[in-house]
Short mmCIF file of C-alpha atoms and ligand atoms in Angstrom, two decimals:
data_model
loop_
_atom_site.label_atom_id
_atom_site.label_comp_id
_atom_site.label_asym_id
_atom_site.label_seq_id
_atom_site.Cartn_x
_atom_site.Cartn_y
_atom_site.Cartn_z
CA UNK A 24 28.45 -1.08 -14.16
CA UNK A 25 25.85 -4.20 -13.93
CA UNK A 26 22.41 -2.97 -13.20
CA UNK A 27 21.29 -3.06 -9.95
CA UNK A 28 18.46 -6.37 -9.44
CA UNK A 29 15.15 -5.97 -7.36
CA UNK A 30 12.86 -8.26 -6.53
CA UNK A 31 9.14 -7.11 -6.06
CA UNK A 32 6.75 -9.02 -3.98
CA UNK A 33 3.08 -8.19 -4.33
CA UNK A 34 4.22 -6.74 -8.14
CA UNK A 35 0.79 -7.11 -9.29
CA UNK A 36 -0.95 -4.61 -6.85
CA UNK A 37 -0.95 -0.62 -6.54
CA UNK A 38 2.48 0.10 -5.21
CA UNK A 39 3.82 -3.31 -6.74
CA UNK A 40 3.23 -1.58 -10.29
CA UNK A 41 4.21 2.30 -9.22
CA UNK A 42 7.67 1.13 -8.07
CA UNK A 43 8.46 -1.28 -11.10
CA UNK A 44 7.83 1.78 -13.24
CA UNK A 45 10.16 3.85 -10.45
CA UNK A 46 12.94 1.01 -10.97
CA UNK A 47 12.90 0.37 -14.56
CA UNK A 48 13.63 4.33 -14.55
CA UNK A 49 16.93 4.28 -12.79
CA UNK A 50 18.18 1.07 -14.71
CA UNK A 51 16.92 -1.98 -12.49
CA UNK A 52 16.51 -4.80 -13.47
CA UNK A 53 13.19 -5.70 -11.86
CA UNK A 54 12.04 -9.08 -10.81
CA UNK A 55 8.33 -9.55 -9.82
CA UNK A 56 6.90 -12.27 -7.85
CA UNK A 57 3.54 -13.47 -8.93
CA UNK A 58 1.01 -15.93 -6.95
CA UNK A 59 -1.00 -18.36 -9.20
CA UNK A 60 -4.61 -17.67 -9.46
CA UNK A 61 -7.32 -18.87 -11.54
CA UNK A 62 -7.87 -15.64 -13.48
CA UNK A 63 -4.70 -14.09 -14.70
CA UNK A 64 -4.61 -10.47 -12.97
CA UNK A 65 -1.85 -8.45 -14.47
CA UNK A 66 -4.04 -5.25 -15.12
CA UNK A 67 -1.49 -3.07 -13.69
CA UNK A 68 1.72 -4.21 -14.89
CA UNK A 69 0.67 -4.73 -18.78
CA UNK A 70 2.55 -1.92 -19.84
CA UNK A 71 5.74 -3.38 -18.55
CA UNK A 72 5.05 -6.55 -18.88
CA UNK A 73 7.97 -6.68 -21.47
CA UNK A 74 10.51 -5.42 -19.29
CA UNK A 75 10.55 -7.54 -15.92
CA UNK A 76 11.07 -10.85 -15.55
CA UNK A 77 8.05 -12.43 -13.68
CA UNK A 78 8.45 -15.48 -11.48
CA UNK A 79 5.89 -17.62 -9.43
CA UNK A 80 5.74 -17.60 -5.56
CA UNK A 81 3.93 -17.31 -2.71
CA UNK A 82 4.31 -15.82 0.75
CA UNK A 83 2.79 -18.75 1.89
CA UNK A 84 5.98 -21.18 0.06
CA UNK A 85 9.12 -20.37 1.67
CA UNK A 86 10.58 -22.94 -0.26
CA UNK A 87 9.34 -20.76 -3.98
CA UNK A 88 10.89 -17.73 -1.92
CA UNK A 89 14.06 -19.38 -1.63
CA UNK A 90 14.31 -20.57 -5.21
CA UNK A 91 13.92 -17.24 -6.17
CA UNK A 92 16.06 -15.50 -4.34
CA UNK A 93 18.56 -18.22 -5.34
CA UNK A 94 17.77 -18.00 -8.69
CA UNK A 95 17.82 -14.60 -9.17
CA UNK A 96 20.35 -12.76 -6.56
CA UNK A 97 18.42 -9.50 -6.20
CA UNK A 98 20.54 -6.65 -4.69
CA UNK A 99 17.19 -5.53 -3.31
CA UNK A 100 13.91 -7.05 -2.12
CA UNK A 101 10.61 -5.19 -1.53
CA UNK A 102 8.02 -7.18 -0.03
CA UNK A 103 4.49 -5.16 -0.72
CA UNK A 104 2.49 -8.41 -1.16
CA UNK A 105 0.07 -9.34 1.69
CA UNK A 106 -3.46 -9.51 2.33
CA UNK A 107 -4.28 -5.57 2.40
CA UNK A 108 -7.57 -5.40 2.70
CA UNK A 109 -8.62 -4.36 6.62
CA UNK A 110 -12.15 -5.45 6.14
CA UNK A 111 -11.10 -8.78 5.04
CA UNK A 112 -9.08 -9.49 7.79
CA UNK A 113 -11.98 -10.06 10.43
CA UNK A 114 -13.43 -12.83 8.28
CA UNK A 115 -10.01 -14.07 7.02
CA UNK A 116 -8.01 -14.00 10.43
CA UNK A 117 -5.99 -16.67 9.75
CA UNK A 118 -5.02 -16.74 6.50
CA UNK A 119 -4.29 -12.41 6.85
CA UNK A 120 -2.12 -13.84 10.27
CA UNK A 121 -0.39 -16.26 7.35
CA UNK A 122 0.58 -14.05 4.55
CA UNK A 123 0.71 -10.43 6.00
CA UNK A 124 2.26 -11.35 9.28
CA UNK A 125 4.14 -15.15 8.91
CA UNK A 126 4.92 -14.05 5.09
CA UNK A 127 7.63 -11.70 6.23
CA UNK A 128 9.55 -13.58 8.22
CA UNK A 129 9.50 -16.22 5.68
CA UNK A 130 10.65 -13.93 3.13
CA UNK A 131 13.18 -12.47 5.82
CA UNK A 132 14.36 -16.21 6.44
CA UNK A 133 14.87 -17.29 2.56
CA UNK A 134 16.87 -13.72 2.58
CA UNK A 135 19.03 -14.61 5.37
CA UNK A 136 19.68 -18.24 4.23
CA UNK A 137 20.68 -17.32 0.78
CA UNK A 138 22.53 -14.05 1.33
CA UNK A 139 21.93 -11.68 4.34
CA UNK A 140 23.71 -8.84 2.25
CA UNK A 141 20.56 -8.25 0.30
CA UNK A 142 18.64 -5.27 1.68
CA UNK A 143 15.38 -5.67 2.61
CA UNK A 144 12.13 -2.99 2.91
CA UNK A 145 9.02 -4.54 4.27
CA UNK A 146 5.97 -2.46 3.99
CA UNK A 147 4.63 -1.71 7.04
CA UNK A 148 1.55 0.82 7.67
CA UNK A 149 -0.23 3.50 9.65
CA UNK A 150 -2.62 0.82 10.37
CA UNK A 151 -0.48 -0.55 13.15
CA UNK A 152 -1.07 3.17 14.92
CA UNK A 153 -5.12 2.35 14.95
CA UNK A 154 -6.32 3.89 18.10
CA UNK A 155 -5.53 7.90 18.83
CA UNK A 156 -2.53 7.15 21.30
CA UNK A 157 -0.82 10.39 20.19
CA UNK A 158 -1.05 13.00 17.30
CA UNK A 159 0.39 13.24 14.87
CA UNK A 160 1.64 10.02 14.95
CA UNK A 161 5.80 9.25 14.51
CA UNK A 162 8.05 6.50 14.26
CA UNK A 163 8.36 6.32 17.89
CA UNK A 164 4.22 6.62 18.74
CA UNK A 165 3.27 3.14 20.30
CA UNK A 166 1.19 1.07 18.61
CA UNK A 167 -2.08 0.08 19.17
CA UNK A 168 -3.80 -1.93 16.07
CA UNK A 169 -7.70 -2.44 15.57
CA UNK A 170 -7.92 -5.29 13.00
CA UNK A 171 -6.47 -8.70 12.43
CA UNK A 172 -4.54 -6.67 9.81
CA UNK A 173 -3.17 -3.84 12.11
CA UNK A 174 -2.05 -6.42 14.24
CA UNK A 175 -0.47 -8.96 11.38
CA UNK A 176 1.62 -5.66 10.61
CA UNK A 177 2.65 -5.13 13.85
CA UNK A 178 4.59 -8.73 13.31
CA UNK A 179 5.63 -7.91 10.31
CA UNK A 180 7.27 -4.85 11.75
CA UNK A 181 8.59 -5.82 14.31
CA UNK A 182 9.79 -9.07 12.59
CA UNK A 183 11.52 -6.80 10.17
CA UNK A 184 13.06 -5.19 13.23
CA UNK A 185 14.30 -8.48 14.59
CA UNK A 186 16.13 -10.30 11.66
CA UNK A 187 18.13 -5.95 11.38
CA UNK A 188 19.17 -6.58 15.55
CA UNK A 189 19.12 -10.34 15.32
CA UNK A 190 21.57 -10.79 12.05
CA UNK A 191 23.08 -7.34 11.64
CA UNK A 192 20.93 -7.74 8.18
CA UNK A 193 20.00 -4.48 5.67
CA UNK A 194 16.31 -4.49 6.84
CA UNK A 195 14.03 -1.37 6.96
CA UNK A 196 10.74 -0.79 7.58
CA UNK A 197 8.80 1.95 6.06
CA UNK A 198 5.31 2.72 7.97
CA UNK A 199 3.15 4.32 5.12
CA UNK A 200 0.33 6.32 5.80
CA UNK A 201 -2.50 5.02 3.11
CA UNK A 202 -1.52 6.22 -0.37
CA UNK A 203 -3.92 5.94 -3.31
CA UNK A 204 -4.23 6.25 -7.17
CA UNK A 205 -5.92 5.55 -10.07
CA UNK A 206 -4.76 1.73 -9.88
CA UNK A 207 -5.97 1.75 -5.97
CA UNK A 208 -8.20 -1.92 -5.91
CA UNK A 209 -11.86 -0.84 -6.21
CA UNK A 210 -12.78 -2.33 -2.70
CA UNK A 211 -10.69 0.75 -0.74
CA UNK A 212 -12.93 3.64 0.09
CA UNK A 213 -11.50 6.38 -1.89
CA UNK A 214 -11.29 4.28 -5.54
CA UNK A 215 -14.64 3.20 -4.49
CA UNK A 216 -16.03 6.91 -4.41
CA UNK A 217 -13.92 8.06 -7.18
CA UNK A 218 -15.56 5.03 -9.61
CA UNK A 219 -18.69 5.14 -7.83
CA UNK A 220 -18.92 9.43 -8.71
CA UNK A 221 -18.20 7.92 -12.10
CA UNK A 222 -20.66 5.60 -12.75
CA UNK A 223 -23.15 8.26 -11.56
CA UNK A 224 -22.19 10.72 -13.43
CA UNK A 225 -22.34 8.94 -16.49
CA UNK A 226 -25.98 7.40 -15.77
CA UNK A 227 -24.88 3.66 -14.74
CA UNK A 228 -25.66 3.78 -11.07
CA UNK A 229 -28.11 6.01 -8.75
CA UNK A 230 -26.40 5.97 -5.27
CA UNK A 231 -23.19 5.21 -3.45
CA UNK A 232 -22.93 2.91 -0.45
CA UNK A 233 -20.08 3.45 2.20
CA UNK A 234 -19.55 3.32 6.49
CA UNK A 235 -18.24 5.37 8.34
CA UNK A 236 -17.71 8.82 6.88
CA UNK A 237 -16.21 10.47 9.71
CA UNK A 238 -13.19 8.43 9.68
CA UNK A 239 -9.89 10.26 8.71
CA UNK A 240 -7.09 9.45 7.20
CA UNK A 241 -3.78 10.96 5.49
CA UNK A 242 -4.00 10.04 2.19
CA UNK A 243 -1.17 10.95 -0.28
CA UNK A 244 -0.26 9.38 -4.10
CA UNK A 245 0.95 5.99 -4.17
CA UNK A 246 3.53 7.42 -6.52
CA UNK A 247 5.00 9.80 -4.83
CA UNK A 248 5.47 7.22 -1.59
CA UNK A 249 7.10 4.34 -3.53
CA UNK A 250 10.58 6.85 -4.17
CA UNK A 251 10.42 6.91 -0.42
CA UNK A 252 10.69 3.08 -0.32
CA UNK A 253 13.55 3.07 -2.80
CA UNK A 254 15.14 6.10 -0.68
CA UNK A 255 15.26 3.76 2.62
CA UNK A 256 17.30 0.90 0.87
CA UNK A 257 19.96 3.46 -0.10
CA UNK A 258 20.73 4.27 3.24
CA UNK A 259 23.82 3.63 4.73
CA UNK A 260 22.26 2.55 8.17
CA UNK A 261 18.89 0.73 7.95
CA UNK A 262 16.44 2.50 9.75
CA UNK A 263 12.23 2.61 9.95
CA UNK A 264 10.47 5.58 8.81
CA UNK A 265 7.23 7.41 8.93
CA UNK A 266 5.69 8.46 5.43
CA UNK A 267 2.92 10.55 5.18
CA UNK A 268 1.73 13.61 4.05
CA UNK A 269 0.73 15.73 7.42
CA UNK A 270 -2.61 16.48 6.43
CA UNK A 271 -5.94 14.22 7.88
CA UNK A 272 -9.25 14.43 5.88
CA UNK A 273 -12.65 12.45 6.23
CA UNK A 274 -14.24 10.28 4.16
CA UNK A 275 -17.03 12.62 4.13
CA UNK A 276 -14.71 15.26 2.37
CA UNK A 277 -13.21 12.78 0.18
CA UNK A 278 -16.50 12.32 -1.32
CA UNK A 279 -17.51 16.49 -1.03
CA UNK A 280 -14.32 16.93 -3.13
CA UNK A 281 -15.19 13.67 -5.58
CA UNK A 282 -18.78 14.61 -6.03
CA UNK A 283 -18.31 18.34 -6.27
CA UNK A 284 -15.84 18.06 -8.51
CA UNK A 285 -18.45 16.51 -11.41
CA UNK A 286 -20.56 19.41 -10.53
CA UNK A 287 -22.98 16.99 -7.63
CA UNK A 288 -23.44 16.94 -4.31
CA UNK A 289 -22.97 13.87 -2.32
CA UNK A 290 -25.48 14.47 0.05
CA UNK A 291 -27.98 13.41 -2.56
CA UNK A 292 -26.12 10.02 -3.69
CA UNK A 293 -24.01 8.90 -0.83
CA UNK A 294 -25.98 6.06 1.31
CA UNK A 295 -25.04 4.52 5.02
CA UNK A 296 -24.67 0.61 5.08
CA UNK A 297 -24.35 -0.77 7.77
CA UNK A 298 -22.58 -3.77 5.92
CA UNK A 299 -19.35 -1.05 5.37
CA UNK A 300 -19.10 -0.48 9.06
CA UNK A 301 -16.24 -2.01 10.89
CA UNK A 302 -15.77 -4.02 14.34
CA UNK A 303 -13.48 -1.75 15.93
CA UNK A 304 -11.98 1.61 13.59
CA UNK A 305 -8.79 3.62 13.59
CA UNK A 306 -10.68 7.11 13.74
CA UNK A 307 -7.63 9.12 12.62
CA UNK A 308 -4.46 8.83 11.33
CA UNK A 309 -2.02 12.10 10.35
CA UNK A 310 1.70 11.05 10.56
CA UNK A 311 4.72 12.83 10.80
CA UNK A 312 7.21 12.71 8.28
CA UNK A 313 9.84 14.63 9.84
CA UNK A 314 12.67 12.23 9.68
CA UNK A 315 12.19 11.24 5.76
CA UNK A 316 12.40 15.00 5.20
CA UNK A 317 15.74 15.34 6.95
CA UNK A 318 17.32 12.02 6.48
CA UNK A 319 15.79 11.06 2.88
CA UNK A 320 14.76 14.34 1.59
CA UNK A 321 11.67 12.96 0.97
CA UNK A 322 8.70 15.02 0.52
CA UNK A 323 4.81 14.49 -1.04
CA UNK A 324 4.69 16.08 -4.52
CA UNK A 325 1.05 15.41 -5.00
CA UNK A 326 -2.07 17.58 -2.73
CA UNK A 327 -5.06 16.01 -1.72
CA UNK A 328 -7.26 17.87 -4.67
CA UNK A 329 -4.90 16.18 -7.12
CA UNK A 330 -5.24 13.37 -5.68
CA UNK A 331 -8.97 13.34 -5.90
CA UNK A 332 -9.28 14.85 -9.25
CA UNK A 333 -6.60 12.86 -10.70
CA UNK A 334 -8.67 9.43 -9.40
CA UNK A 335 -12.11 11.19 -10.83
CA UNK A 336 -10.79 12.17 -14.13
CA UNK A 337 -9.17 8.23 -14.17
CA UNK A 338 -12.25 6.84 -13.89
CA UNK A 339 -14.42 9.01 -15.58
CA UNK A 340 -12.50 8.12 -18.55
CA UNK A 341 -12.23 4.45 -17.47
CA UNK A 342 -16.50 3.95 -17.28
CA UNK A 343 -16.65 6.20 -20.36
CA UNK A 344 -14.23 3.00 -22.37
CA UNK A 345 -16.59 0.73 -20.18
CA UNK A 346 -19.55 1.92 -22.07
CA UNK A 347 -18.56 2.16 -25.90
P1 NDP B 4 -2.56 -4.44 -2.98
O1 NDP B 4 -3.64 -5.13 -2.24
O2 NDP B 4 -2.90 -3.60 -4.16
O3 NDP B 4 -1.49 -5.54 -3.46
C1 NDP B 4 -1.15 -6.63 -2.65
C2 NDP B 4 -0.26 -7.56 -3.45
O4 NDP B 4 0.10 -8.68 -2.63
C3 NDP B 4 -0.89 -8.15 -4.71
O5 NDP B 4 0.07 -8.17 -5.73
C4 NDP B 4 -1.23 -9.57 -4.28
O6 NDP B 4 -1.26 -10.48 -5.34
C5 NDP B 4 -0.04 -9.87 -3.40
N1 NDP B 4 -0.24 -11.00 -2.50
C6 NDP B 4 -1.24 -11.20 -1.61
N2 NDP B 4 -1.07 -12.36 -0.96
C7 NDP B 4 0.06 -12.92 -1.44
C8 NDP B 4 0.76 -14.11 -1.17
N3 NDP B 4 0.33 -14.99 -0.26
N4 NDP B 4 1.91 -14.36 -1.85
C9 NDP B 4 2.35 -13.50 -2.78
N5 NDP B 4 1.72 -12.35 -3.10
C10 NDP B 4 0.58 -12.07 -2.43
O7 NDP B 4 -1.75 -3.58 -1.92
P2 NDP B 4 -0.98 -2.17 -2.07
O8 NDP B 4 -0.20 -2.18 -3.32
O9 NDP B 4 -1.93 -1.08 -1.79
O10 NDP B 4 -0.01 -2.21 -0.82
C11 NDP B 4 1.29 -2.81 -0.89
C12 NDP B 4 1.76 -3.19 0.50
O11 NDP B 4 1.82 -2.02 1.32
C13 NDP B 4 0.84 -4.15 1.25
O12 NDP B 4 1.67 -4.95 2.06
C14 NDP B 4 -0.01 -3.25 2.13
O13 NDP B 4 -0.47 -3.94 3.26
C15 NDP B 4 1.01 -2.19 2.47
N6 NDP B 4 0.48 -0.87 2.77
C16 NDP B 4 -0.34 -0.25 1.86
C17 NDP B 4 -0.76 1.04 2.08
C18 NDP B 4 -1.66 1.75 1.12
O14 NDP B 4 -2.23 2.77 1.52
N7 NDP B 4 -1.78 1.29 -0.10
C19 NDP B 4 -0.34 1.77 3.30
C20 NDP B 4 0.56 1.02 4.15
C21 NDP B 4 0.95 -0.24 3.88
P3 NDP B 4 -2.63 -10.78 -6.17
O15 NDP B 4 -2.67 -9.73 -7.22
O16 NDP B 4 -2.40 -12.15 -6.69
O17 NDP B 4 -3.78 -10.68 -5.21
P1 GDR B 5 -7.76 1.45 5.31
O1 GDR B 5 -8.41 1.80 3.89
O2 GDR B 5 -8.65 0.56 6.11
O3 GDR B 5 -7.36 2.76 5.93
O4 GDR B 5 -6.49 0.60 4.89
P2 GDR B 5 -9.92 1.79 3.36
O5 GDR B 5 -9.91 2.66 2.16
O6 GDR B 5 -10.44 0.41 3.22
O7 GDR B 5 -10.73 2.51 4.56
C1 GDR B 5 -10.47 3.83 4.95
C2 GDR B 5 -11.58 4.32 5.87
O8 GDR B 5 -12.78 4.50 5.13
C3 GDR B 5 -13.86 4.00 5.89
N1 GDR B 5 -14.97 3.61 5.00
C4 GDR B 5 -14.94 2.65 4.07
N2 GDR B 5 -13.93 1.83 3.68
C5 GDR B 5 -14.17 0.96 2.66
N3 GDR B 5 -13.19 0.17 2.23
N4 GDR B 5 -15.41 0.87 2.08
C6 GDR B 5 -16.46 1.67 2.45
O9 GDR B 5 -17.54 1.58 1.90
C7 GDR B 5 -16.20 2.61 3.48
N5 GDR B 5 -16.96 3.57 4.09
C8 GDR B 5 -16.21 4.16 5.01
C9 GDR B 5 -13.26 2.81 6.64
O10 GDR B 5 -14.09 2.46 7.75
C10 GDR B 5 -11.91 3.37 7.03
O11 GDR B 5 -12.00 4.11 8.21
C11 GDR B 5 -5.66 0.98 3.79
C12 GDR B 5 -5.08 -0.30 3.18
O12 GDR B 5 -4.38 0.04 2.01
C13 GDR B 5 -4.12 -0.97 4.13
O13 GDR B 5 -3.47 -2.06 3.48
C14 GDR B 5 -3.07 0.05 4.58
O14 GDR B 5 -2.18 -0.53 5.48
C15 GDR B 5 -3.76 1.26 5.20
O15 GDR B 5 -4.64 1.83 4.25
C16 GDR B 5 -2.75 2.32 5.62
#
């Protein structure tokens, strides 16, 4: 049998890389869209580099999406790219309104021009939950979002939902709770902490700067939650779903955990900046995962201490290459 073709969207970030690697695995043949930049940033993706096929687009192009897909006829399409980063998205309104909210249904439009048969995941997120309207929070907990971000995702979502009702089309939207790793971008509090206990520990830096530390989130492994984004597209009937892990932490025990687990206490390194703060926050997120369980039989593999040692350890030996 032919392999089975997906096309990635946002390839070169966190998840982007974790599900290439998840793909290649069972046989796909994986196609990753790439944005031009001015600095090349395939960091994550160097160790498969020789085994996609990259191709240039944009969110922002719907006429490089359509190309593409023409180009290419993916069974599959996974669209992780956007702008991710909920700080940024109070300065950058606009252009996070462009790529992480108008980008899908571009990308849902090239589908449905050039075949509506190709199934579609779009990468929704716990964001869109932001303020406590119920605990823990489920596919069918309204949404209330507290950032230009939160609410570009809502459109996205609901976007996602449209083209499914609109044009009968394979479309599925998966509503991640926030999933890290060693390959999480530096800006996002808990690689920040991880590489931040790192640098201290090894004698490069004397303090750690963060916000709000009584914010709390579910945090799970990014690659344990990409299988569940592979699991939705195999679905007979498309369908959204809640991933998460059921457990909420702070930010202050993320960093008890990080610190403590070099042998320091935070307390004596972490500082409050008022520059990390945010206009409005999403105070806590803990989702239900229920239906993935009984539909996907989908479950976390990784705990929260893994997760945190696994990102120490990563960038303890990361800094440690830094310095020879
Ligand atoms: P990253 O920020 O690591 O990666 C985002 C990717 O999107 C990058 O490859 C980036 O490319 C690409 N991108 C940004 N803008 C465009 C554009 N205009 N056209 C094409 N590509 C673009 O995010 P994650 O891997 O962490 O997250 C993947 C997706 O899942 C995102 O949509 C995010 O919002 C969503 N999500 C993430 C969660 C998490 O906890 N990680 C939780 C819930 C949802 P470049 O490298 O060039 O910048
Ligand atoms: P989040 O992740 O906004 O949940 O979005 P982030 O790690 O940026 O923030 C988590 C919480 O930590 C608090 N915080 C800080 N955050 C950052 N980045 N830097 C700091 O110094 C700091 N100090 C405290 C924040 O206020 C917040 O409450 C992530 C992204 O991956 C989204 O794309 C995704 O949709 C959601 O997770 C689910």
């Amino acid at each position: 049998m032919a392999p089975k073709r997906a096309l990635i969207t946002g390839i070169t970030g966190q998840d982007g890389s974790y599900l290439a690697e998840f793909l290649l695995a069972r046989g796909y043949e994986v196609i990753g869209m790439v944005r031009r930049s001015s600095t090349v940033n395939f960091e994550r993706i160097r160790h498969i580099q020789d085994k996609i096929t990259l191709v240039s687009g944009d969110l922002l192009d719907e006429v490089s999406l359509i190309h593409i897909l023409r180009e290419h006829r993916p069974h599959e399409v996974y669209n992780l790219a956007a702008q991710s980063f909920v700080q940024t998205s109070w300065p950058q309104p606009v252009f996070t309104g462009e790529t992480t909210a108008l980008g899908v249904t571009r990308l849902l439009d090239a589908v449905r021009i050039v075949d509506p048969e190709i199934r579609f995941y779009q990468a929704s997120s716990s964001e869109m939950f932001g303020k406590v309207v119920e605990v823990p929070q489920k596919e069918t907990t309204p949404f209330y979002p507290r950032s230009p971000y939160g609410v570009a995702k809502v459109y996205g979502h609901w976007i996602t939902v449209n083209y499914r009702e609109s044009y009968g089309m394979h479309a599925t939207s998966g509503i991640l709770f926030n999933h890290e790793s060693p390959r999480r971008g530096l800006e996002f509090v808990t690689r920040k902490i991880s590489h931040g206990v790192a640098r201290i520990k090894l004698g490069l830096d004397e303090e750690l700067r963060l916000g709000n530390l009584e914010a709390r989130r579910d945090w799970g492994f990014a690659g344990d939650y990409v299988e569940a984004m592979w699991l939705m597209l195999q679905q007979d009937q498309p369908e959204d779903y809640v991933i998460a892990t059921g457990e909420t932490h702070s930010v202050r025990e993320f960093c008890e955990l990080a610190f403590g687990y070099v042998g320091l206490d935070y307390r004596d390194y972490v500082v409050i900046d008022q520059r990390f703060m945010r206009p409005a926050e999403v105070d806590l997120l803990i989702g239900d995962a229920s239906k993935a369980r009984q539909k996907l039989g989908w479950q976390p593999r990784t705990t929260f201490p893994e997760l945190v040692q696994m990102m120490v350890e990563a960038d303890l030996q990361l800094v440690k290459e830094q310095m020879r």
